[in-house]
Coordinates of C-alpha atoms in Angstrom, one line a residue:
X1 CA -16.0 -53.2 -81.5
X2 CA -17.7 -50.0 -82.8
X3 CA -19.7 -52.0 -85.2
X4 CA -20.8 -54.4 -82.5
X5 CA -21.8 -51.6 -80.2
X6 CA -23.7 -49.8 -82.9
X7 CA -25.5 -53.1 -83.9
X8 CA -26.6 -53.7 -80.3
X9 CA -27.8 -50.2 -79.7
X10 CA -29.5 -49.7 -83.1
X11 CA -31.3 -53.1 -82.7
X12 CA -33.6 -51.5 -80.2
X13 CA -32.2 -53.3 -77.1
X14 CA -32.9 -50.2 -74.9
X15 CA -36.1 -50.5 -73.0
X16 CA -39.3 -50.6 -75.0
X17 CA -40.7 -47.6 -72.9
X18 CA -38.4 -45.3 -74.8
X19 CA -38.6 -47.0 -78.2
X20 CA -39.8 -43.8 -79.9
X21 CA -36.7 -42.0 -78.7
X22 CA -34.4 -44.6 -80.4
X23 CA -35.6 -44.2 -84.0
X24 CA -32.6 -42.0 -84.7
X25 CA -29.9 -44.2 -83.2
X26 CA -26.9 -41.8 -83.1
X27 CA -29.0 -38.8 -82.0
X28 CA -30.6 -40.7 -79.2
X29 CA -27.2 -42.1 -78.1
X30 CA -25.9 -38.6 -77.6
X31 CA -29.1 -37.6 -75.8
X32 CA -28.8 -40.6 -73.6
X33 CA -25.4 -39.6 -72.3
X34 CA -26.7 -36.1 -71.6
X35 CA -29.7 -37.5 -69.7
X36 CA -32.2 -35.9 -72.1
X37 CA -33.7 -38.9 -73.8
X38 CA -37.3 -39.7 -73.1
X39 CA -37.7 -42.0 -70.0
X40 CA -34.1 -41.6 -68.8
X41 CA -34.1 -41.2 -65.0
X42 CA -31.8 -39.0 -63.1
X43 CA -28.4 -40.3 -62.0
X44 CA -26.2 -43.3 -62.7
X45 CA -26.8 -47.0 -62.1
X46 CA -24.7 -46.8 -58.9
X47 CA -26.7 -43.8 -57.6
X48 CA -29.9 -45.6 -58.3
X49 CA -28.8 -48.8 -56.5
X50 CA -27.2 -46.9 -53.6
X51 CA -30.4 -44.9 -53.0
X52 CA -32.7 -47.9 -53.1
X53 CA -33.0 -49.2 -49.6
X54 CA -34.2 -52.6 -50.8
X55 CA -30.9 -53.0 -52.7
X56 CA -28.7 -52.2 -49.8
X57 CA -27.2 -55.7 -49.4
X58 CA -26.3 -55.8 -53.1
X59 CA -24.9 -52.3 -52.9
X60 CA -22.6 -53.3 -50.0
X61 CA -21.0 -56.0 -52.1
X62 CA -20.6 -53.6 -55.1
X63 CA -18.9 -51.0 -52.9
X64 CA -16.7 -53.5 -51.1
X65 CA -15.4 -54.9 -54.4
X66 CA -14.9 -51.5 -56.0
X67 CA -17.6 -51.8 -58.6
X68 CA -19.2 -48.6 -57.5
X69 CA -16.7 -46.7 -59.7
X70 CA -17.6 -48.7 -62.8
X71 CA -21.3 -48.4 -62.3
X72 CA -21.0 -44.7 -61.5
X73 CA -19.0 -44.0 -64.6
X74 CA -19.8 -43.4 -68.3
X75 CA -19.6 -47.0 -69.5
X76 CA -23.0 -48.5 -70.3
X77 CA -24.3 -51.5 -68.3
X78 CA -27.4 -53.6 -67.6
X79 CA -27.6 -54.6 -64.0
X80 CA -29.8 -57.4 -62.5
X81 CA -30.0 -56.5 -58.8
X82 CA -31.3 -58.9 -56.2
X83 CA -33.4 -57.3 -53.6
X84 CA -33.0 -57.7 -49.8
X85 CA -36.0 -60.0 -49.7
X86 CA -34.0 -62.7 -51.5
X87 CA -30.4 -61.6 -50.9
X88 CA -29.8 -61.2 -47.1
X89 CA -27.3 -59.1 -45.3
X90 CA -25.7 -62.3 -44.0
X91 CA -25.2 -63.5 -47.5
X92 CA -23.7 -60.1 -48.5
X93 CA -21.3 -60.2 -45.5
X94 CA -20.2 -63.7 -46.4
X95 CA -19.4 -62.6 -50.0
X96 CA -17.5 -59.6 -48.8
X97 CA -15.5 -61.7 -46.5
X98 CA -14.7 -64.2 -49.3
X99 CA -13.7 -61.3 -51.5
X100 CA -11.3 -59.9 -48.9
X101 CA -9.8 -63.3 -48.3
X102 CA -9.0 -63.7 -51.9
X103 CA -7.9 -60.1 -52.5
X104 CA -4.2 -59.8 -52.9
X105 CA -3.8 -63.6 -53.3
X106 CA -5.5 -63.8 -56.6
X107 CA -6.1 -61.3 -59.4
X108 CA -9.4 -59.5 -59.6
X109 CA -10.4 -61.6 -62.7
X110 CA -9.9 -64.7 -60.7
X111 CA -11.7 -63.5 -57.6
X112 CA -14.7 -65.8 -57.2
X113 CA -17.0 -63.1 -55.8
X114 CA -16.3 -60.8 -58.7
X115 CA -16.5 -63.5 -61.4
X116 CA -19.3 -65.6 -60.0
X117 CA -21.5 -63.0 -58.3
X118 CA -21.0 -59.4 -59.4
X119 CA -20.2 -60.1 -63.1
X120 CA -22.9 -62.7 -63.1
X121 CA -25.4 -59.9 -62.4
X122 CA -24.0 -57.4 -64.9
X123 CA -23.9 -57.2 -68.7
X124 CA -22.2 -54.6 -70.9
X125 CA -24.4 -52.3 -72.9
X126 CA -28.1 -51.6 -72.7
X127 CA -30.5 -54.5 -72.7
X128 CA -34.2 -54.6 -72.2
X129 CA -37.2 -56.9 -72.5
X130 CA -40.5 -56.7 -74.3
X131 CA -43.6 -58.8 -74.4
X132 CA -42.0 -61.2 -76.9
X133 CA -38.5 -61.4 -75.5
X134 CA -36.8 -64.8 -75.6
X135 CA -33.1 -64.5 -76.3
X136 CA -29.7 -65.2 -74.8
X137 CA -27.6 -62.6 -73.1
X138 CA -23.8 -62.5 -72.5
X139 CA -23.0 -61.4 -68.9
X140 CA -19.7 -59.7 -68.0
X141 CA -18.1 -63.0 -67.0
X142 CA -18.8 -64.5 -70.5
X143 CA -21.7 -66.7 -69.4
X144 CA -24.6 -66.8 -71.8
X145 CA -28.0 -66.9 -70.1
X146 CA -31.6 -66.9 -71.3
X147 CA -33.6 -63.7 -70.9
X148 CA -37.3 -63.6 -71.4
X149 CA -40.2 -61.2 -70.7
X150 CA -40.3 -62.1 -67.0
X151 CA -37.0 -63.6 -66.0
X152 CA -33.2 -64.0 -66.5
X153 CA -32.4 -67.7 -66.4
X154 CA -34.6 -69.1 -63.6
X155 CA -34.7 -65.8 -61.6
X156 CA -37.9 -63.7 -62.0
X157 CA -37.9 -60.0 -62.5
X158 CA -39.5 -57.7 -59.9
X159 CA -39.0 -54.6 -62.0
X160 CA -37.5 -54.1 -65.5
X161 CA -36.3 -51.7 -68.1
X162 CA -35.4 -48.8 -65.7
X163 CA -33.2 -46.6 -67.8
X164 CA -30.5 -44.4 -66.1
X165 CA -27.7 -42.2 -67.5
X166 CA -25.3 -45.1 -68.0
X167 CA -27.6 -48.1 -68.5
X168 CA -30.6 -50.2 -67.5
X169 CA -31.6 -51.6 -64.1
X170 CA -33.6 -54.6 -63.3
X171 CA -34.5 -55.9 -59.9
X172 CA -34.7 -59.6 -59.5
X173 CA -36.2 -62.1 -57.0
X174 CA -33.0 -64.0 -56.1
X175 CA -29.4 -64.4 -57.1
X176 CA -28.8 -65.3 -60.8
X177 CA -27.5 -68.8 -60.9
X178 CA -23.9 -69.2 -61.8
X179 CA -22.9 -72.4 -63.6
X180 CA -19.2 -73.2 -64.2
X181 CA -18.1 -74.3 -67.6
X182 CA -16.8 -77.9 -68.0
X183 CA -13.2 -76.4 -67.6
X184 CA -14.1 -74.4 -64.6
X185 CA -15.8 -77.2 -62.8
X186 CA -12.6 -79.3 -62.7
X187 CA -11.2 -76.7 -60.3
X188 CA -14.3 -76.6 -58.1
X189 CA -14.7 -80.2 -57.2
X190 CA -12.2 -81.4 -54.5
X191 CA -12.5 -85.0 -55.9
X192 CA -11.0 -83.7 -59.2
X193 CA -8.0 -81.8 -57.8
X194 CA -5.5 -84.0 -59.7
X195 CA -6.9 -83.5 -63.2
X196 CA -7.5 -79.8 -62.4
X197 CA -3.9 -79.4 -61.4
X198 CA -2.8 -80.7 -64.7
X199 CA -5.2 -78.5 -66.8
X200 CA -4.4 -75.4 -64.8
X201 CA -0.6 -76.0 -64.9
X202 CA 1.2 -72.9 -66.1
X203 CA 2.7 -75.0 -68.9
X204 CA -0.6 -74.9 -70.7
X205 CA -3.0 -72.5 -68.9
X206 CA -3.1 -68.7 -69.6
X207 CA -5.5 -65.8 -69.6
X208 CA -6.2 -63.6 -72.6
X209 CA -7.4 -60.0 -72.1
X210 CA -10.7 -59.2 -73.7
X211 CA -11.0 -55.4 -74.3
X212 CA -14.6 -55.7 -75.6
X213 CA -15.8 -57.0 -72.2
X214 CA -13.6 -54.8 -70.0
X215 CA -14.5 -51.4 -68.5
X216 CA -12.5 -48.5 -70.0
X217 CA -11.6 -45.7 -67.6
X218 CA -10.1 -43.2 -69.9
X219 CA -6.7 -42.5 -71.5
X220 CA -3.3 -42.1 -69.9
X221 CA -0.3 -41.3 -72.2
X222 CA -2.4 -42.2 -75.2
X223 CA -3.3 -45.6 -73.9
X224 CA -6.7 -46.9 -72.6
X225 CA -6.8 -47.5 -68.8
X226 CA -9.3 -50.1 -67.7
X227 CA -11.3 -49.8 -64.5
X228 CA -12.2 -53.5 -64.8
X229 CA -10.4 -56.0 -66.9
X230 CA -12.0 -59.1 -68.2
X231 CA -10.0 -62.1 -69.3
X232 CA -10.7 -65.3 -71.1
X233 CA -9.3 -68.5 -69.8
X234 CA -7.3 -70.3 -72.5
X235 CA -5.4 -73.6 -72.5
X236 CA -2.9 -75.2 -75.0
X237 CA -4.6 -78.5 -74.2
X238 CA -7.7 -77.3 -76.0
X239 CA -5.7 -77.2 -79.3
X240 CA -6.2 -79.5 -82.3
X241 CA -3.2 -81.6 -81.5
X242 CA -4.4 -82.4 -78.1
X243 CA -8.1 -82.3 -77.2
X244 CA -9.4 -80.3 -80.1
X245 CA -12.1 -78.9 -77.7
X246 CA -12.3 -75.5 -76.0
X247 CA -13.8 -76.6 -72.7
X248 CA -14.3 -73.0 -71.6
X249 CA -16.2 -71.9 -74.7
X250 CA -19.8 -71.0 -73.7
X251 CA -21.1 -71.3 -77.3
X252 CA -20.2 -75.0 -77.5
X253 CA -21.4 -78.0 -75.6
X254 CA -19.2 -80.9 -74.4
X255 CA -19.3 -84.0 -72.3
X256 CA -16.1 -84.8 -70.5
X257 CA -15.3 -87.9 -68.5
X258 CA -13.0 -86.9 -65.6
X259 CA -11.3 -89.4 -63.3
X260 CA -11.5 -88.8 -59.5
X261 CA -8.2 -88.3 -57.6
X262 CA -7.9 -91.9 -56.7
X263 CA -8.4 -93.1 -60.2
X264 CA -6.0 -90.5 -61.5
X265 CA -3.3 -91.7 -59.1
X266 CA -3.8 -95.3 -60.2
X267 CA -3.6 -94.3 -63.9
X268 CA -0.4 -92.2 -63.4
X269 CA 1.3 -95.0 -61.6
X270 CA 0.4 -97.4 -64.5
X271 CA 1.0 -95.1 -67.4
X272 CA 4.2 -93.5 -66.3
X273 CA 6.2 -96.6 -67.2
X274 CA 5.1 -96.3 -70.8
X275 CA 6.6 -92.8 -71.1
X276 CA 10.1 -93.4 -69.7
X277 CA 12.5 -91.3 -71.8
X278 CA 16.2 -91.8 -71.7
X279 CA 18.3 -89.5 -69.6
X280 CA 19.7 -87.5 -72.6
X281 CA 16.3 -86.5 -74.1
X282 CA 15.8 -82.7 -74.1
X283 CA 13.1 -81.6 -71.7
X284 CA 12.8 -85.1 -70.3
X285 CA 11.2 -84.0 -67.0
X286 CA 8.5 -82.1 -68.8
X287 CA 7.8 -85.1 -71.2
X288 CA 7.7 -87.5 -68.3
X289 CA 5.2 -85.3 -66.5
X290 CA 3.0 -84.3 -69.4
X291 CA 2.5 -87.4 -71.6
X292 CA 1.2 -89.9 -69.0
X293 CA -1.4 -87.3 -68.0
X294 CA -2.3 -86.4 -71.6
X295 CA -2.7 -90.1 -72.2
X296 CA -5.4 -90.1 -69.6
X297 CA -7.4 -87.1 -70.8
X298 CA -7.1 -87.5 -74.6
X299 CA -10.2 -89.1 -75.9
X300 CA -12.3 -88.2 -72.9
X301 CA -14.1 -85.2 -74.4
X302 CA -17.2 -85.4 -76.7
X303 CA -18.7 -82.6 -78.7
X304 CA -22.4 -82.7 -78.5
X305 CA -22.5 -81.6 -82.2
X306 CA -21.4 -85.1 -83.1
X307 CA -22.9 -87.0 -80.1
X308 CA -26.6 -86.4 -79.9
X309 CA -28.7 -88.3 -77.3
X310 CA -29.9 -90.9 -79.7
X311 CA -26.3 -91.6 -81.0
X312 CA -24.8 -91.8 -77.5
X313 CA -27.0 -94.8 -76.7
X314 CA -24.8 -96.9 -79.1
X315 CA -21.5 -95.1 -79.7
X316 CA -19.5 -92.1 -78.7
X317 CA -17.0 -90.2 -81.0
X318 CA -14.5 -88.1 -79.0
X319 CA -12.9 -84.9 -80.3
X320 CA -9.6 -86.8 -80.7
X321 CA -11.0 -89.3 -83.2
X322 CA -10.7 -89.1 -87.0
X323 CA -13.8 -90.1 -89.0
X324 CA -12.4 -89.9 -92.5
X325 CA -10.4 -92.9 -93.9
X326 CA -7.8 -90.6 -95.4
X327 CA -7.1 -89.0 -92.0
X328 CA -6.9 -92.4 -90.3
X329 CA -4.4 -93.5 -92.9
X330 CA -2.3 -90.3 -92.6
X331 CA -2.2 -90.3 -88.8
X332 CA -2.4 -93.9 -87.9
X333 CA -1.0 -95.7 -90.9
X334 CA -4.2 -97.4 -92.1
X335 CA -7.9 -96.8 -92.3
X336 CA -9.0 -99.8 -90.3
X337 CA -7.8 -98.2 -87.0
X338 CA -10.5 -96.3 -85.0
X339 CA -8.8 -94.8 -82.0
X340 CA -10.7 -92.5 -79.5
X341 CA -14.2 -93.7 -80.5
X342 CA -16.2 -96.1 -78.4
X343 CA -19.1 -98.5 -78.7
X344 CA -19.5 -98.5 -82.5
X345 CA -19.7 -102.2 -82.5
X346 CA -17.6 -102.5 -85.6
X347 CA -14.2 -101.4 -84.5
X348 CA -12.6 -101.2 -81.2
X349 CA -15.2 -101.7 -78.6
X350 CA -18.7 -103.0 -78.6
X351 CA -19.5 -101.6 -75.1
X352 CA -22.2 -99.0 -75.4
X353 CA -20.9 -95.8 -73.8
X354 CA -23.8 -95.0 -71.5
X355 CA -25.7 -98.2 -71.0
X356 CA -23.4 -101.2 -70.6
X357 CA -21.2 -101.6 -67.4
X358 CA -18.0 -101.2 -69.4
X359 CA -19.1 -98.2 -71.4
X360 CA -16.8 -95.2 -71.0
X361 CA -19.5 -93.0 -69.4
X362 CA -21.4 -95.6 -67.5
X363 CA -21.4 -95.5 -63.7
X364 CA -20.1 -91.9 -63.7
X365 CA -21.7 -89.1 -61.7
X366 CA -23.2 -86.5 -64.1
X367 CA -22.7 -82.8 -63.3
X368 CA -24.4 -80.1 -65.3
X369 CA -22.2 -77.3 -66.5
X370 CA -22.9 -74.1 -68.4
X371 CA -21.5 -75.7 -71.6
X372 CA -22.2 -79.4 -71.1
X373 CA -21.6 -82.0 -68.5
X374 CA -18.8 -83.5 -66.5
X375 CA -18.9 -87.3 -65.9
X376 CA -17.1 -87.8 -62.7
X377 CA -15.7 -91.3 -62.9
X378 CA -14.7 -93.3 -59.9
X379 CA -13.9 -96.3 -62.2
X380 CA -12.1 -96.0 -65.4
X381 CA -13.6 -97.8 -68.4
X382 CA -11.2 -96.5 -71.1
X383 CA -9.0 -99.2 -72.6
X384 CA -5.5 -97.9 -73.5
X385 CA -5.8 -99.9 -76.7
X386 CA -8.6 -97.5 -77.6
X387 CA -6.5 -94.5 -77.0
X388 CA -2.7 -94.1 -76.7
X389 CA -1.5 -97.7 -77.0
X390 CA -1.5 -97.7 -80.8
X391 CA -0.2 -99.6 -83.7
X392 CA 3.0 -98.2 -85.3
X393 CA 3.0 -98.7 -89.1
X394 CA 6.1 -97.7 -91.0
X395 CA 5.4 -97.8 -94.7
X396 CA 8.7 -98.6 -96.6
X397 CA 7.8 -95.9 -99.2
X398 CA 6.8 -93.3 -96.6
X399 CA 8.7 -90.0 -96.4
X400 CA 11.6 -90.4 -93.9
X401 CA 11.0 -94.1 -93.4
X402 CA 14.4 -95.1 -94.8
X403 CA 17.4 -93.9 -92.8
X404 CA 20.1 -95.5 -95.0
X405 CA 21.1 -98.4 -97.2
X406 CA 24.3 -100.4 -97.4
X407 CA 27.3 -98.8 -99.1
X408 CA 30.8 -99.8 -100.3
X409 CA 33.7 -97.8 -101.4
X410 CA 34.3 -97.5 -105.2
X411 CA 38.0 -98.3 -105.6
X412 CA 38.3 -96.1 -108.7
X413 CA 36.7 -93.0 -107.3
X414 CA 37.1 -93.6 -103.5
X415 CA 33.4 -92.5 -103.2
X416 CA 30.9 -94.5 -101.2
X417 CA 28.2 -96.1 -103.4
X418 CA 24.9 -97.8 -102.5
X419 CA 24.9 -101.5 -103.0
X420 CA 21.1 -101.6 -103.3
X421 CA 18.6 -99.2 -104.9
X422 CA 15.1 -98.5 -103.3
X423 CA 12.5 -98.5 -106.1
X424 CA 8.8 -97.7 -105.3
X425 CA 6.4 -100.2 -106.8
X426 CA 2.6 -99.9 -107.1
X427 CA -0.2 -102.5 -107.2
X428 CA -2.6 -101.7 -110.0
X429 CA -6.3 -102.1 -109.6
X430 CA -6.5 -105.2 -111.9
X431 CA -3.7 -107.0 -110.0
X432 CA -4.7 -110.0 -107.8
X433 CA -2.9 -108.4 -104.9
X434 CA -4.7 -105.1 -105.1
X435 CA -6.0 -104.3 -101.6
X436 CA -3.8 -106.9 -100.0
X437 CA -0.7 -104.7 -99.8
X438 CA -0.8 -101.8 -97.4
X439 CA -1.4 -98.6 -99.4
X440 CA -1.1 -100.7 -102.6
X441 CA 2.6 -99.8 -102.8
X442 CA 5.9 -101.2 -101.6
X443 CA 9.6 -100.7 -102.1
X444 CA 11.7 -103.1 -104.1
X445 CA 15.4 -103.0 -103.0
X446 CA 17.2 -104.0 -106.2
X447 CA 20.9 -104.9 -105.8
X448 CA 23.5 -102.9 -107.7
X449 CA 26.1 -105.4 -106.8
X450 CA 25.1 -109.1 -107.0
X451 CA 28.2 -110.5 -105.2
X452 CA 27.3 -109.4 -101.7
X453 CA 24.5 -109.1 -99.2
X454 CA 22.8 -105.8 -98.6
X455 CA 20.9 -104.0 -95.8
X456 CA 18.5 -101.2 -95.3
X457 CA 17.7 -99.3 -92.0
X458 CA 14.2 -98.1 -91.3
X459 CA 13.3 -95.3 -88.8
X460 CA 10.6 -96.1 -86.2
X461 CA 9.1 -93.2 -84.3
X462 CA 6.7 -92.8 -81.4
X463 CA 7.6 -96.0 -79.6
X464 CA 6.3 -96.5 -76.0
X465 CA 8.5 -98.0 -73.3
X466 CA 7.7 -101.2 -71.3
X467 CA 4.7 -102.1 -73.5
X468 CA 4.8 -105.4 -75.4
X469 CA 4.9 -105.1 -79.2
X470 CA 4.6 -107.9 -81.7
X471 CA 7.0 -106.8 -84.4
X472 CA 6.2 -107.7 -88.0
X473 CA 8.0 -107.1 -91.3
X474 CA 5.6 -107.3 -94.2
X475 CA 7.0 -108.4 -97.6
X476 CA 5.3 -108.1 -100.9
X477 CA 5.6 -110.7 -103.8
X478 CA 7.0 -109.8 -107.1
X479 CA 3.6 -110.6 -108.7
X480 CA 2.1 -107.6 -106.9
X481 CA 3.9 -105.3 -109.2
X482 CA 4.3 -107.5 -112.2
X483 CA 1.8 -110.3 -113.0
X484 CA 4.3 -111.7 -115.5
X485 CA 7.2 -111.9 -113.1
X486 CA 9.6 -114.8 -113.9
X487 CA 10.4 -117.6 -111.5
X488 CA 13.7 -116.1 -110.7
X489 CA 12.1 -112.7 -109.9
X490 CA 9.6 -114.6 -107.6
X491 CA 12.3 -116.2 -105.5
X492 CA 12.1 -115.7 -101.7
X493 CA 14.9 -114.0 -99.8
X494 CA 16.4 -114.7 -96.4
X495 CA 17.0 -111.9 -94.0
X496 CA 18.4 -110.9 -90.5
X497 CA 16.7 -108.2 -88.5
X498 CA 18.3 -106.0 -85.8
X499 CA 16.6 -103.4 -83.6
X500 CA 18.4 -100.3 -82.6
X501 CA 17.3 -98.3 -79.6
X502 CA 18.6 -96.3 -76.6
X503 CA 19.3 -97.5 -73.1
X504 CA 18.4 -95.4 -70.1
X505 CA 21.6 -93.5 -70.2
X506 CA 21.0 -92.5 -73.8
X507 CA 23.6 -94.9 -75.3
X508 CA 22.9 -96.7 -78.5
X509 CA 22.1 -100.4 -78.1
X510 CA 21.1 -103.1 -80.5
X511 CA 19.3 -106.5 -80.5
X512 CA 19.3 -109.1 -83.2
X513 CA 15.6 -110.2 -83.1
X514 CA 15.8 -112.5 -86.0
X515 CA 19.1 -114.1 -87.1
X516 CA 17.6 -115.7 -90.2
X517 CA 14.0 -115.7 -91.4
X518 CA 12.7 -116.5 -94.9
X519 CA 10.0 -114.8 -96.9
X520 CA 7.3 -116.8 -98.6
X521 CA 7.0 -116.4 -102.4
X522 CA 3.7 -115.3 -104.1
X523 CA 2.0 -114.1 -100.9
X524 CA 2.0 -111.0 -98.8
X525 CA 4.1 -112.3 -96.0
X526 CA 3.8 -111.2 -92.4
X527 CA 7.0 -112.2 -90.8
X528 CA 6.8 -112.1 -87.0
X529 CA 10.2 -110.8 -85.9
X530 CA 9.6 -110.5 -82.2
X531 CA 6.7 -111.2 -79.8
X532 CA 5.7 -109.1 -76.8
X533 CA 8.9 -107.0 -77.2
X534 CA 9.5 -104.2 -74.7
X535 CA 11.7 -101.2 -75.3
X536 CA 13.4 -99.7 -72.2
X537 CA 12.9 -96.1 -73.3
X538 CA 10.2 -94.2 -75.0
X539 CA 10.5 -92.0 -78.1
X540 CA 6.8 -90.9 -78.2
X541 CA 6.3 -87.4 -79.5
X542 CA 10.1 -86.7 -80.0
X543 CA 11.2 -84.7 -83.0
X544 CA 14.2 -86.7 -84.0
X545 CA 16.6 -86.0 -86.8
X546 CA 17.9 -89.5 -86.3
X547 CA 15.3 -91.6 -84.5
X548 CA 16.6 -93.7 -81.6
X549 CA 14.5 -96.7 -82.6
X550 CA 15.5 -98.4 -86.0
X551 CA 15.1 -101.7 -87.7
X552 CA 18.0 -102.9 -89.8
X553 CA 17.0 -105.5 -92.4
X554 CA 19.8 -107.3 -94.2
X555 CA 19.9 -110.2 -96.7
X556 CA 21.6 -113.4 -95.5
X557 CA 21.8 -115.3 -98.8
X558 CA 24.9 -117.2 -99.5
X559 CA 26.5 -117.1 -103.0
X560 CA 25.6 -120.8 -103.5
X561 CA 22.0 -120.1 -102.6
X562 CA 21.9 -117.3 -105.1
X563 CA 23.7 -119.2 -107.8
X564 CA 21.4 -122.2 -107.5
X565 CA 18.3 -119.9 -107.5
X566 CA 17.2 -121.0 -104.1
X567 CA 17.1 -117.4 -102.7
X568 CA 17.3 -113.9 -104.1
X569 CA 19.1 -110.9 -102.6
X570 CA 16.3 -108.7 -103.8
X571 CA 14.0 -107.5 -101.0
X572 CA 10.4 -106.3 -101.5
X573 CA 9.3 -104.6 -98.3
X574 CA 5.8 -103.3 -97.8
X575 CA 5.9 -102.1 -94.2
X576 CA 7.1 -102.6 -90.6
X577 CA 4.4 -103.0 -87.9
X578 CA 4.6 -102.7 -84.2
X579 CA 1.4 -104.2 -83.0
X580 CA 0.2 -104.3 -79.4
X581 CA 0.8 -107.8 -78.2
X582 CA -1.9 -110.3 -79.1
X583 CA -3.9 -107.9 -81.3
X584 CA -3.2 -109.7 -84.6
X585 CA -2.6 -113.2 -85.9
X586 CA -1.3 -114.6 -89.1
X587 CA -3.2 -117.4 -90.7
X588 CA -2.4 -119.2 -93.9
X589 CA -4.7 -117.0 -96.0
X590 CA -5.0 -113.7 -94.0
X591 CA -3.7 -111.3 -91.5
X592 CA -6.4 -111.1 -88.9
X593 CA -6.7 -108.0 -86.7
X594 CA -8.8 -107.7 -83.6
X595 CA -7.6 -104.2 -82.7
X596 CA -8.9 -104.2 -79.1
X597 CA -9.7 -107.8 -78.5
X598 CA -13.5 -107.0 -78.0
X599 CA -14.3 -105.6 -81.5
X600 CA -15.1 -107.3 -84.7
X601 CA -12.1 -108.9 -86.4
X602 CA -10.7 -107.3 -89.6
X603 CA -8.9 -109.5 -92.1
X604 CA -6.5 -108.7 -94.8
X605 CA -6.1 -111.4 -97.4
X606 CA -2.5 -112.5 -98.1
X607 CA -3.0 -114.1 -101.5

């Protein structure tokens, strides 16, 4: 912080009336502390305020809150003091009473009088104005505010640039307006108590000490003792994996749509059923509490960097969205998914965010904050299909997708050997099936023993409970890898599919969802295994060594069917898809996707 201090002081921020005395920065700094520099008035800031009868109301609040010690010490400040003409004794008494009511119940850094009044009129270090001043200033509470020749924010100066032994004093015609950040506002509005309780829960919320904005009072046992400690509010929900937005950051600007308490209760009642974990899941209570609430707030924050006024008329890109196709494929399984963005007219929603009745921001009350706006929503226009109710795509060749394949015991060695071998296959750019197979790759399960049927078990993660999924198995044709595949290689296969999952008590359960279904040769085949299927328990967000939800796929080809070349025991599996019910349909020539029902359909050719 020495570099920062030197930069501020040497930049000539001390009042212009003593500019000549600041040409030698270090010498003047020493003189300043000794009270010898040109223009320095006798006494400390506190003495100047205390002796000025027109600042008596402001002084009474300073003294009641213990800030007379800080302003009477050696630390350097700039103070913007409201005079009695605009800050009455009744207002001062009200603030003192509020301070005393909170004292002992909350820490000093959380005391609203200190944070929103005193620290809102004080800045660290010397600051002054000149005839050309137009800059921003950071106050002790971290708020940034515009300072010009004649005003701080919207509050005019009555006097300026009065230099004392430990800083600069301004008198101002009124209190300096305090604006909460988006994050702080959540806790100020009684209509938003529910979302505020979630954000300020000790699971996520913490405060970080900021030495650079705190007032040092000397050393005890070799350690700095602070007369006044300043903390920064921090929250794990701001992190990349959640909101990816620091809603308390004064240097950024955000819009946030926040549900009122009534809407919040309705959403919790609806969403909780989707996050029902089995009784044996570690930290079940925490997951059951956190995830429905996170499902509400994720996708409701918009950085103004990517959402300028002109853009917001048509679309809104939340901080939880991914714009690159590679990111969408990595996180969501395919590039055609566009979660957490609204009103683009080409993907999930054609409703314009601000203008149309179903837009995510329309109808909400707009509240200005120091770093953006809160849109207080008494109706909720976010479609879960745009946010947390997502497709689950398990690529057969993906890392960790295959749990196991069938094995038999070798009678000679007594060792277990696989009866089928997974072999990755790729679709080349000149192949007619290029762009029709997910990721242009699939897995061919080649039998090592031709006299028996085989099976492979796939892992499925992040399943929601009590939500209807249409479950598809996508098979690839032999021609996708080899344009010269023989008739025998191109034969279809016949399979049985069994879901594995957990019941409420955490016991393993299974369900044969297709006893026998045939693939179609020479096309990318989308086999609908189950329609509107609901799992009793959720696995969303779990780090599972052995996932509780699995799909076992096994060939059901008789020896006669294999011998007569009617069916093959070779499986070519592209992927498994759990699709929100009704969001896709298979036609003769294509797999047609309408991700949210109100967007533009997206089609993948099958042949």
